[in-house]
Coordinates of C-alpha atoms in Angstrom, one line a residue:
X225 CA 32.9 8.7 -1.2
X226 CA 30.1 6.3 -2.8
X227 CA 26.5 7.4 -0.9
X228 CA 25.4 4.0 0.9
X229 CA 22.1 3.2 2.3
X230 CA 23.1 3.9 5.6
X231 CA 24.0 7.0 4.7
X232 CA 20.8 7.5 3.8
X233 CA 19.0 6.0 6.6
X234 CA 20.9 8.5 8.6
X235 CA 19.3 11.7 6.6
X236 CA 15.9 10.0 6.7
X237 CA 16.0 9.7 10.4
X238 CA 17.3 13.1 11.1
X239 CA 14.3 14.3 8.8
X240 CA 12.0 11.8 10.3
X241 CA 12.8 13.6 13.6
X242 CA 12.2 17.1 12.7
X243 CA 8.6 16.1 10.8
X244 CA 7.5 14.5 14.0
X245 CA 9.2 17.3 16.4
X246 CA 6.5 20.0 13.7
X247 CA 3.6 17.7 14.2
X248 CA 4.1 17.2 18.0
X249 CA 4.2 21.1 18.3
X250 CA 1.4 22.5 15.2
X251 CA -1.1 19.4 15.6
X252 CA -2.4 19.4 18.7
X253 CA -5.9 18.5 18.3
X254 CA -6.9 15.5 16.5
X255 CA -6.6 15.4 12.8
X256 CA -9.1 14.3 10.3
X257 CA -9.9 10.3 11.6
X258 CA -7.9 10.5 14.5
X259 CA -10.9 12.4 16.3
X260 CA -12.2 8.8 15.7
X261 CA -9.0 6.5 16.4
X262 CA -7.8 8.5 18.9
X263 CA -11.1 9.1 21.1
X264 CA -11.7 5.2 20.7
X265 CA -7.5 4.3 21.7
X266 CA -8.4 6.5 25.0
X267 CA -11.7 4.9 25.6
X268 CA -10.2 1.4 25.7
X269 CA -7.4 3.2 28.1
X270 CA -9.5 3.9 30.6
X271 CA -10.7 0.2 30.1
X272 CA -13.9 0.7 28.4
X273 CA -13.6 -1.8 26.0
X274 CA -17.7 -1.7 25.1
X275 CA -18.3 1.4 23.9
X276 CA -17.8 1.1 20.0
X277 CA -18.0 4.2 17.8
X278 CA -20.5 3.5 14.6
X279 CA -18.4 6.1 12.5
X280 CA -15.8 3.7 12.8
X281 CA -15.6 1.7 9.7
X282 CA -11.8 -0.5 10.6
X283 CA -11.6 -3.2 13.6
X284 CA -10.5 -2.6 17.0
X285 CA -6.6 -3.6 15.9
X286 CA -4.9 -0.2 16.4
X287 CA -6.8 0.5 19.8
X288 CA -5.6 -2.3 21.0
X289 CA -2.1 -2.1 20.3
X290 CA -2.4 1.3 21.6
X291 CA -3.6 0.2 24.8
X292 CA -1.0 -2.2 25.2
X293 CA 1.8 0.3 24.1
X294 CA 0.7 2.9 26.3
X295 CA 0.6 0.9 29.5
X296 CA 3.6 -0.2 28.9
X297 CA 5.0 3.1 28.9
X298 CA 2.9 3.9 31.9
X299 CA 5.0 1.1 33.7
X300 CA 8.7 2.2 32.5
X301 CA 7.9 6.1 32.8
X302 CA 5.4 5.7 35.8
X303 CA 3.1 8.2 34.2
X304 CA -0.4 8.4 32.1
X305 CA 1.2 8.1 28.8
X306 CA -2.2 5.5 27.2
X307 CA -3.9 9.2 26.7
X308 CA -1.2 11.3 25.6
X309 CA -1.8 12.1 21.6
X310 CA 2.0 12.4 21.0
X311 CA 2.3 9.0 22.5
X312 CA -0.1 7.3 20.7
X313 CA 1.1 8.7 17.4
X314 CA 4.6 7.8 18.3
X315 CA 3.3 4.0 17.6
X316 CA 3.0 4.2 13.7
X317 CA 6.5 5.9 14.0
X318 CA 7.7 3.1 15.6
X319 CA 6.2 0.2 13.5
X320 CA 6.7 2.2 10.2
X321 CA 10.5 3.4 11.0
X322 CA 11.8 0.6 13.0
X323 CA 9.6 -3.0 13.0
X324 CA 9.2 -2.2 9.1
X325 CA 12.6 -2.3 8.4
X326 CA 13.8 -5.1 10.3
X327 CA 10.6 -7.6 8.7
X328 CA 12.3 -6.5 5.6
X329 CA 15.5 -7.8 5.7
X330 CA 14.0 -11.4 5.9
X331 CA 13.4 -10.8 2.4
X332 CA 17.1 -10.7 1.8
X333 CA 16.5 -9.0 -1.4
X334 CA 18.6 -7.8 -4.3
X335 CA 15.9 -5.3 -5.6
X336 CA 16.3 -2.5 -3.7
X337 CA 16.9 -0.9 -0.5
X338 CA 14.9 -1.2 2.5
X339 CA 14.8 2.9 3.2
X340 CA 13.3 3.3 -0.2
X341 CA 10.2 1.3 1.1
X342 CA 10.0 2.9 4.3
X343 CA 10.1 6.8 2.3
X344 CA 6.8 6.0 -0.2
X345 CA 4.8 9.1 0.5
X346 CA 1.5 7.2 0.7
X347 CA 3.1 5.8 4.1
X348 CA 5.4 8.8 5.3
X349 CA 2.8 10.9 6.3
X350 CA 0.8 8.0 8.7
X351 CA 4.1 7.8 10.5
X352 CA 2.7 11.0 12.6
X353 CA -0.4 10.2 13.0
X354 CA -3.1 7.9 14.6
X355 CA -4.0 6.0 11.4
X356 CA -4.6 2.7 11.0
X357 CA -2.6 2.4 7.5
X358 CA 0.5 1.8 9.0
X359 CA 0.6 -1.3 11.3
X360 CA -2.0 -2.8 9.1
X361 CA 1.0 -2.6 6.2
X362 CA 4.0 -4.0 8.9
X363 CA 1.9 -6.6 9.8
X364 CA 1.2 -7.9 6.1
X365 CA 4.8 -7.4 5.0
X366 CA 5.7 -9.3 8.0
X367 CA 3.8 -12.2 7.1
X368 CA 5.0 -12.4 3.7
X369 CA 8.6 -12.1 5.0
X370 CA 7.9 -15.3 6.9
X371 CA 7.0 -17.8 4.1
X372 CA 9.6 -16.4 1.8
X373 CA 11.1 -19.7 3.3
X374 CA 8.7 -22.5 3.6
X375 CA 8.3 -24.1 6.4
X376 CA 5.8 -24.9 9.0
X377 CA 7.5 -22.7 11.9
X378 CA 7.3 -19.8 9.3
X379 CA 4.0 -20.5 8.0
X380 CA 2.8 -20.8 12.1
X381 CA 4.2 -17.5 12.3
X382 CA 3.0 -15.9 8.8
X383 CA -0.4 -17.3 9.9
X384 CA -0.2 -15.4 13.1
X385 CA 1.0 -12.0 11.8
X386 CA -1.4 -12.4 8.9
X387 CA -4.4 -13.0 11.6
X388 CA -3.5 -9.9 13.6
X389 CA -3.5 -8.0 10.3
X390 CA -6.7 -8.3 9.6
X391 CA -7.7 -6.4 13.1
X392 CA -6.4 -3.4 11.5
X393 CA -7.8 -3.8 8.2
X394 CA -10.7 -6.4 6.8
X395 CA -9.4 -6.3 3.5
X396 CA -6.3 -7.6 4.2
X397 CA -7.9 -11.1 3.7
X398 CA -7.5 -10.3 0.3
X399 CA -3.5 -10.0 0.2
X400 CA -3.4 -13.1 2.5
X401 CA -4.4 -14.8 -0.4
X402 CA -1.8 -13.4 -2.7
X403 CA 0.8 -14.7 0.3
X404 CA -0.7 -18.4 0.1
X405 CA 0.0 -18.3 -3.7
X406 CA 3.5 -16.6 -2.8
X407 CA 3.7 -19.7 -0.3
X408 CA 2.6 -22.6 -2.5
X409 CA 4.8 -21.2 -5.7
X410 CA 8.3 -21.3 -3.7
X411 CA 7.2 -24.8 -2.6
X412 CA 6.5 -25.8 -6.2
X413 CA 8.9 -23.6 -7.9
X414 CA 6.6 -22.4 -10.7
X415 CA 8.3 -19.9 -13.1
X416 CA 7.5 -16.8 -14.8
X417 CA 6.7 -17.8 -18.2
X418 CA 3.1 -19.0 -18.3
X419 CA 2.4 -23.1 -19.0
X420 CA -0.4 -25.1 -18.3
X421 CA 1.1 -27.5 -16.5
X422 CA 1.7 -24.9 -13.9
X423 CA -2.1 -24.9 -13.0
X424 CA -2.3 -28.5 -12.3
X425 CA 1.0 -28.1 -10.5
X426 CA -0.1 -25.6 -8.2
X427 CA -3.2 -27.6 -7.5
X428 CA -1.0 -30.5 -6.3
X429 CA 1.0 -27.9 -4.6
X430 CA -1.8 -26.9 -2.6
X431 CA -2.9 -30.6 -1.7
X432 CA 0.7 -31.5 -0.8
X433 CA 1.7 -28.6 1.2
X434 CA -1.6 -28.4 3.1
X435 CA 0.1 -28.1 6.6
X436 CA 1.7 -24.7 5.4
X437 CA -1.1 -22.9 3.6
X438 CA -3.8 -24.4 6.8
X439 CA -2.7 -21.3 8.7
X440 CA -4.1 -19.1 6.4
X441 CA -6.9 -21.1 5.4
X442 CA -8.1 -21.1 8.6
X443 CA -7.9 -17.1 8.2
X444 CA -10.2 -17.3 5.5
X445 CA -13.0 -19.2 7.8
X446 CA -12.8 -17.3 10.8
X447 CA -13.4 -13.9 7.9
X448 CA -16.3 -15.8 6.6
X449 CA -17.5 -16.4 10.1
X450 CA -16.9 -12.6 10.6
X451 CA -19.0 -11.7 7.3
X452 CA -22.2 -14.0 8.8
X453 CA -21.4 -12.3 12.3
X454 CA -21.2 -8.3 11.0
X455 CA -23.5 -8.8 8.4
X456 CA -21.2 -7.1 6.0
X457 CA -17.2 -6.3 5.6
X458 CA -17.3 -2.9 7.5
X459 CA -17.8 -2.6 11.2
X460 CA -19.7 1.2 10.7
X461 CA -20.3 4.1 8.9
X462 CA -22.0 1.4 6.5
X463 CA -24.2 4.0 4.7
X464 CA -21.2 5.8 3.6
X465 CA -19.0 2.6 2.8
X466 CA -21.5 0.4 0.3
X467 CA -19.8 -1.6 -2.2
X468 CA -19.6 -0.2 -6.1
X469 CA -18.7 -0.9 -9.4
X470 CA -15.4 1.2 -9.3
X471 CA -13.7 -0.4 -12.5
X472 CA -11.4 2.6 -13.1
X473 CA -9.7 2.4 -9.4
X474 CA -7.8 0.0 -10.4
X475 CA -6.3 2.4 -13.2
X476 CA -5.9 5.0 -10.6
X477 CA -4.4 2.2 -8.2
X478 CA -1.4 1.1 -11.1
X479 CA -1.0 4.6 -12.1
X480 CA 0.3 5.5 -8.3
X481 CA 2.4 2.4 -8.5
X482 CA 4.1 4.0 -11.7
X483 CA 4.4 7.4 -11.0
X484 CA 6.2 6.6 -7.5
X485 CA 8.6 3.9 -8.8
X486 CA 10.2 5.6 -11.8
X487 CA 13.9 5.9 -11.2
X488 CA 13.0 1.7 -11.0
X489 CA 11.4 1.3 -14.8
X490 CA 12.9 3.9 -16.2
X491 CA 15.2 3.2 -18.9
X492 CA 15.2 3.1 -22.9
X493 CA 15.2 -0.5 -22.9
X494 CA 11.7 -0.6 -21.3
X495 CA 9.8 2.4 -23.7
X496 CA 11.9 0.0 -26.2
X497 CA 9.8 -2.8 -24.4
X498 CA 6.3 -1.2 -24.5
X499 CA 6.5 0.3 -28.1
X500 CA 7.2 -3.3 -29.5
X501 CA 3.8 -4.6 -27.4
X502 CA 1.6 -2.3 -28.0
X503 CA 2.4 -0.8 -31.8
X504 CA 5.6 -2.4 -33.7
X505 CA 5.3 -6.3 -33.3
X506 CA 3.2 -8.7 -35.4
X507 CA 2.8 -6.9 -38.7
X508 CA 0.5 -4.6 -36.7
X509 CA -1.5 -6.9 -35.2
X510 CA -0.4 -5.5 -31.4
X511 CA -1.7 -1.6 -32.5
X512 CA -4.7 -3.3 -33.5
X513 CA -5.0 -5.2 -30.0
X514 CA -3.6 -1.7 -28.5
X515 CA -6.5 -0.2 -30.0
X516 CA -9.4 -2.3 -28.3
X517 CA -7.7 -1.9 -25.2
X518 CA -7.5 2.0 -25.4
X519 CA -11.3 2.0 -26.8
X520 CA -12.0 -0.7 -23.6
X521 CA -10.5 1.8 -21.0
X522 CA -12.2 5.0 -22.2
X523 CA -15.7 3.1 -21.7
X524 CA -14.9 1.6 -18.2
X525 CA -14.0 5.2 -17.5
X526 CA -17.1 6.8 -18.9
X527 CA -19.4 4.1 -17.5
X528 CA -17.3 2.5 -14.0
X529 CA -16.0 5.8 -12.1
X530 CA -18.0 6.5 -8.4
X531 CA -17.8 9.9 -7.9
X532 CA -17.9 9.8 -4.1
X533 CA -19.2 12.6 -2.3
X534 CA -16.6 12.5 0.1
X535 CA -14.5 12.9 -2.9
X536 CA -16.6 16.3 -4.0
X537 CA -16.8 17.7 -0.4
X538 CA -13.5 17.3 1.8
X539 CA -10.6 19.5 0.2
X540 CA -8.0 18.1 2.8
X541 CA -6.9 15.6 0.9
X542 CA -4.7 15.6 -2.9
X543 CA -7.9 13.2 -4.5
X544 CA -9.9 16.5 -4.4
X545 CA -7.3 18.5 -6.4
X546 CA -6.8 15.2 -8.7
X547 CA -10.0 14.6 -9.6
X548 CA -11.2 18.6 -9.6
X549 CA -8.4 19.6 -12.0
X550 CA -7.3 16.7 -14.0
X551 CA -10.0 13.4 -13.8
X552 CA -13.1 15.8 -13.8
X553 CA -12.7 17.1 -17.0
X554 CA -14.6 15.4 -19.8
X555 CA -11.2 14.5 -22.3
X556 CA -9.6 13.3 -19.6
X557 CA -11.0 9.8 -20.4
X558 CA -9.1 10.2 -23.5
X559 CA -6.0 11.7 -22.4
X560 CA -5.7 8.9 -19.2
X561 CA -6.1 6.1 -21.2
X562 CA -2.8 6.0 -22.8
X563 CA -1.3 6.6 -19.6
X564 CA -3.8 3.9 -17.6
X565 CA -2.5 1.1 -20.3
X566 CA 1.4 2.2 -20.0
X567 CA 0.9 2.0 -16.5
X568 CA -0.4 -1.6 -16.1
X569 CA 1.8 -2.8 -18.6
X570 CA 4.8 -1.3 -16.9
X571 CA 3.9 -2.6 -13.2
X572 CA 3.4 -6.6 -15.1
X573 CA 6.3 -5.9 -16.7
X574 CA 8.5 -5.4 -13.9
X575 CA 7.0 -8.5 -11.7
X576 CA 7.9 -10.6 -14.9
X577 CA 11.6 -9.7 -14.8
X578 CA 14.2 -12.4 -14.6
X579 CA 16.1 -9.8 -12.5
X580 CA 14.0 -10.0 -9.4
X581 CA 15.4 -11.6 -6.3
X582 CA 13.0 -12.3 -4.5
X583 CA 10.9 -13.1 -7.6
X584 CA 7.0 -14.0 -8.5
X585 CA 6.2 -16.3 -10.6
X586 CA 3.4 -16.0 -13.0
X587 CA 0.5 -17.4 -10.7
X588 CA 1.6 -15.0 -7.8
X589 CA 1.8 -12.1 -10.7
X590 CA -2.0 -13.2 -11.5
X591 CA -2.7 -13.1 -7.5
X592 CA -1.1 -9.7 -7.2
X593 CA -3.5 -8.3 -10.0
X594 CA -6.7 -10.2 -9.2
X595 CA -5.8 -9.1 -5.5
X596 CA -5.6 -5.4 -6.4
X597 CA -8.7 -6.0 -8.5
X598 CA -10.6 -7.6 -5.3
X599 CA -9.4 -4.7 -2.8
X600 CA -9.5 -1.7 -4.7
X601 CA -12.7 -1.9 -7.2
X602 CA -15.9 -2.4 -4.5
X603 CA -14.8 1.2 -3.0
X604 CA -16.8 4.2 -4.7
X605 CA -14.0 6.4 -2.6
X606 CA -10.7 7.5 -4.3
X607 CA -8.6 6.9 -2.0
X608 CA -4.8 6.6 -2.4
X609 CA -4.2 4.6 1.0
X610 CA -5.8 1.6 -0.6
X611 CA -3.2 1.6 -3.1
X612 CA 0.1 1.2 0.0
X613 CA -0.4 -2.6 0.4
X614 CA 0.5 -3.5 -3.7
X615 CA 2.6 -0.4 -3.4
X616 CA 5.0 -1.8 -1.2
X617 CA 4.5 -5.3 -2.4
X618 CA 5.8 -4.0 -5.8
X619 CA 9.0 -2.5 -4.2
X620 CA 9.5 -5.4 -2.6
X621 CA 9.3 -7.5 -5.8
X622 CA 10.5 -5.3 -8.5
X623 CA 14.5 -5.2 -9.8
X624 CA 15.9 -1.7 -11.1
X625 CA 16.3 -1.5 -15.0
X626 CA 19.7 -3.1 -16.1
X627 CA 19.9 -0.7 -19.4
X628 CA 20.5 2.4 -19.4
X629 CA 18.3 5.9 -18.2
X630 CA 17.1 7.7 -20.7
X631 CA 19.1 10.7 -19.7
X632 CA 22.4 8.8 -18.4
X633 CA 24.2 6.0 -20.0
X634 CA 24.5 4.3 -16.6
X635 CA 23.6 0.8 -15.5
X636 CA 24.3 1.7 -11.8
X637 CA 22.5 0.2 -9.2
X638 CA 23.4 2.4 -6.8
X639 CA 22.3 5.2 -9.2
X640 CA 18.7 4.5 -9.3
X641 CA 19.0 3.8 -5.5
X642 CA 20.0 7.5 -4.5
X643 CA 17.8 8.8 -7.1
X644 CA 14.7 6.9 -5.7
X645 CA 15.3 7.7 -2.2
X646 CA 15.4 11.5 -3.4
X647 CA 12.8 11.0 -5.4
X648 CA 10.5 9.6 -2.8
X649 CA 11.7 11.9 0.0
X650 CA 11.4 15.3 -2.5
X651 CA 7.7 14.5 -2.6
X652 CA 7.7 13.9 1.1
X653 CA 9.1 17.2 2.2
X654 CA 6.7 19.0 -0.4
X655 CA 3.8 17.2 1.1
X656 CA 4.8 18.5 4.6
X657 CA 5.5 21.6 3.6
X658 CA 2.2 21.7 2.1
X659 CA 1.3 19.9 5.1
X660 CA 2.6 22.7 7.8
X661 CA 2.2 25.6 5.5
X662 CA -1.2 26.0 4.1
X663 CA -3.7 26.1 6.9
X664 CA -7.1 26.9 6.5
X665 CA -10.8 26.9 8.2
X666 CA -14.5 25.3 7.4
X667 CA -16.9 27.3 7.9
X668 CA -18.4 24.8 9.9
X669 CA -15.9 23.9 12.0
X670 CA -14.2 28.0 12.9
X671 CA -11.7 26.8 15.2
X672 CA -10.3 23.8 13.8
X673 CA -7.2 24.0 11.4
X674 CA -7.7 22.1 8.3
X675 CA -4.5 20.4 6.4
X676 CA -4.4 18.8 3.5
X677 CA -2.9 15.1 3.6
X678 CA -2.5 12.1 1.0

């Protein structure tokens, strides 16, 4: 019998169920931010909705929703649920496992299944706890899913979802751009291949359509108004959160992409691809250009990576072990490079491909890089939860290889499916069982169990 994507939605539930059953029973005490998140969510259940905590750098989005979703419970189960830990966690399982899903399907897509979005590591592990990551994701993808059909209901709607977005996260602003490119180019119908007429035509696209893209407009004033009101992007913690030069995040950022999307790129046909861009093509004009770039990327390495100290300092999460072993060492600027200029070329070469449905054109392929660009270089901190927004965006948008593996002469769809679903779940069950299995103490802090997390 053929494995079908319910039959995989079935596994991943069952295994959803016994990760959260492990963290209900091992983490009692709040985990790393939570002690933040969670302490503020309980404040604003007893209805003290004044009392901010400056070591919170995100809006009040998730405390609010957790309010809401806790009283609600308090009215169905007639007990104090707003304050229960397990509770409050239960809401990115919820929004992550359930909401996530169904805004999905309005994509109607023919790229991929829906599970293989909802099993990227980067997002699994925020199922469990009281993370902002999440709901901040749902939200965006539900606003995209909204205008994939223009109209002004939708765009009311993707206005809306995008607006209560930006509560979770600030720099969601940026990807709401991206979604009024996304908006204007299915209006316009502007293609892949690249033409200067497109520019003017997505100008008068812009003009024309102005009832649709107004809702999100109007999202841009009320951030600007924000900016003027804060006096800056984060809400505290300011002294650890000051903008940088980070140049080579955005390396680290299309690497991730890569690395967690292979059984989609993978084939001959698209090493075939890359070896006739960079090296074979043009009487060796492309090795030459190759060259420059590989030269360019060493020196924005040596000269544009922020070696945060929270980076140095806090071994609970994989960036520590990253950087330590592998991005530390003085050649790795040389070995990473190849693999930094593979890695952008394969994510633009999957958004360009005729295959996709849903599809980007070239000016929302621009917006998706320029938006990475925008989110991901001003933060000195590696940190691989910036990189779940294009992430998903990328699963969302990118077709599997027609051609064959390199290891299988097999064009099956279905194939790749399967094999990205076990893919993306292997690395999730070692990353719990690294998760439950290695404990350890600071010296600081005796009688707290440290984990180690994405």
């Amino acid at each position: 019998m053929a494995i079908k994507e319910i039959h995989l939605q079935a596994a991943f539930g069952i295994f959803v169920a016994i990760i959260y059953h492990l963290v209900k029973k091992n983490v009692r005490a709040p985990f790393i931010d939570e002690i933040f998140h969670l302490r503020q969510c309980i404040k604003y259940c007893n209805h003290d909705f004044y009392n901010w905590d400056n070591k919170i750098t995100t809006p009040p989005g998730l405390y609010i929703l957790g309010f809401l979703y806790g009283k609600a419970l308090n009215i169905v189960g007639n007990a104090d649920y707003c304050s229960n830990y397990d509770v409050l966690r239960s809401l990115n399982l919820l929004g992550g496992t359930v909401v996530m899903p169904y805004m999905l399907q309005r994509f109607n897509s023919k790229n991929g299944w829906a599970i293989n979005i909802v099993s990227l590591p980067l997002l699994f592990t925020y199922y469990f706890l009281f993370y902002t990551d999440v709901w901040s994701t749902v939200l965006l993808v539900s606003a995209l899913a909204f205008v994939q059909q223009p109209a002004v209901s939708n765009s009311v709607l993707g206005g809306l979802l995008a607006f209560a977005s930006l509560w979770f996260r600030q720099t969601n602003i940026v990807w709401l751009f991206f979604i009024t490119v996304v908006l204007v180019e299915r209006k316009m119908d502007i293609g892949d291949q690249f033409k200067m007429s497109d520019i003017q035509l997505f100008i008068v696209g812009c003009f024309r359509n102005w009832h649709l893209i107004l809702p999100f407009v109007a999202n841009g004033i009320f951030f600007l108004a924000f900016l003027v009101l804060n006096g800056g992007i984060t809400f505290g913690d300011k002294e650890n959160h000051e903008m940088q030069l980070h140049l080579v995040q955005v390396f680290y950022c299309l690497t991730f992409i890569t690395i967690f999307t292979w059984p989609i790129w993978l084939s001959r046909g698209h090493l075939r691809r890359y070896l006739q861009f960079s090296y074979l093509n043009n009487f060796g004009f492309n090795s030459f250009l190759t060259t420059i770039c590989l030269f360019a990327i060493t020196k924005i390495v040596e000269k544009f990576t922020v070696v945060h100290p929270f980076l140095l300092a806090d071994n609970r999460h994989y960036t520590f072990y990253i950087w330590r072993r592998i991005l530390s060492h003085k050649n790795s600027r040389y070995l990473m490079a190849p693999i930094y200029h593979f890695a952008t070329w394969t994510v633009a070469d999957c958004l360009r491909s005729k295959r996709n449905n849903p599809s980007l054109g070239w000016t929302a392929v621009v917006a998706y890089f320029v938006s990475i660009c925008v989110t991901v270089i001003p933060s000195p901190l590696f940190e691989p939860r910036y990189y779940i927004v294009p992430l998903v965006l990328f699963k969302i948008y990118c077709s599997p290889q027609s051609d064959d593996m390199l290891w299988r002469k097999d064009k099956n769809f279905y194939y790749r499916q399967v094999l990205d679903f076990v893919w993306l779940n292997g690395v999730n069950v070692l990353t719990m069982g690294v998760f439950f299995g290695y404990e350890f103490y600071w010296i600081s802090e005796p009688t707290s169990i440290q984990r180690i997390i994405w």
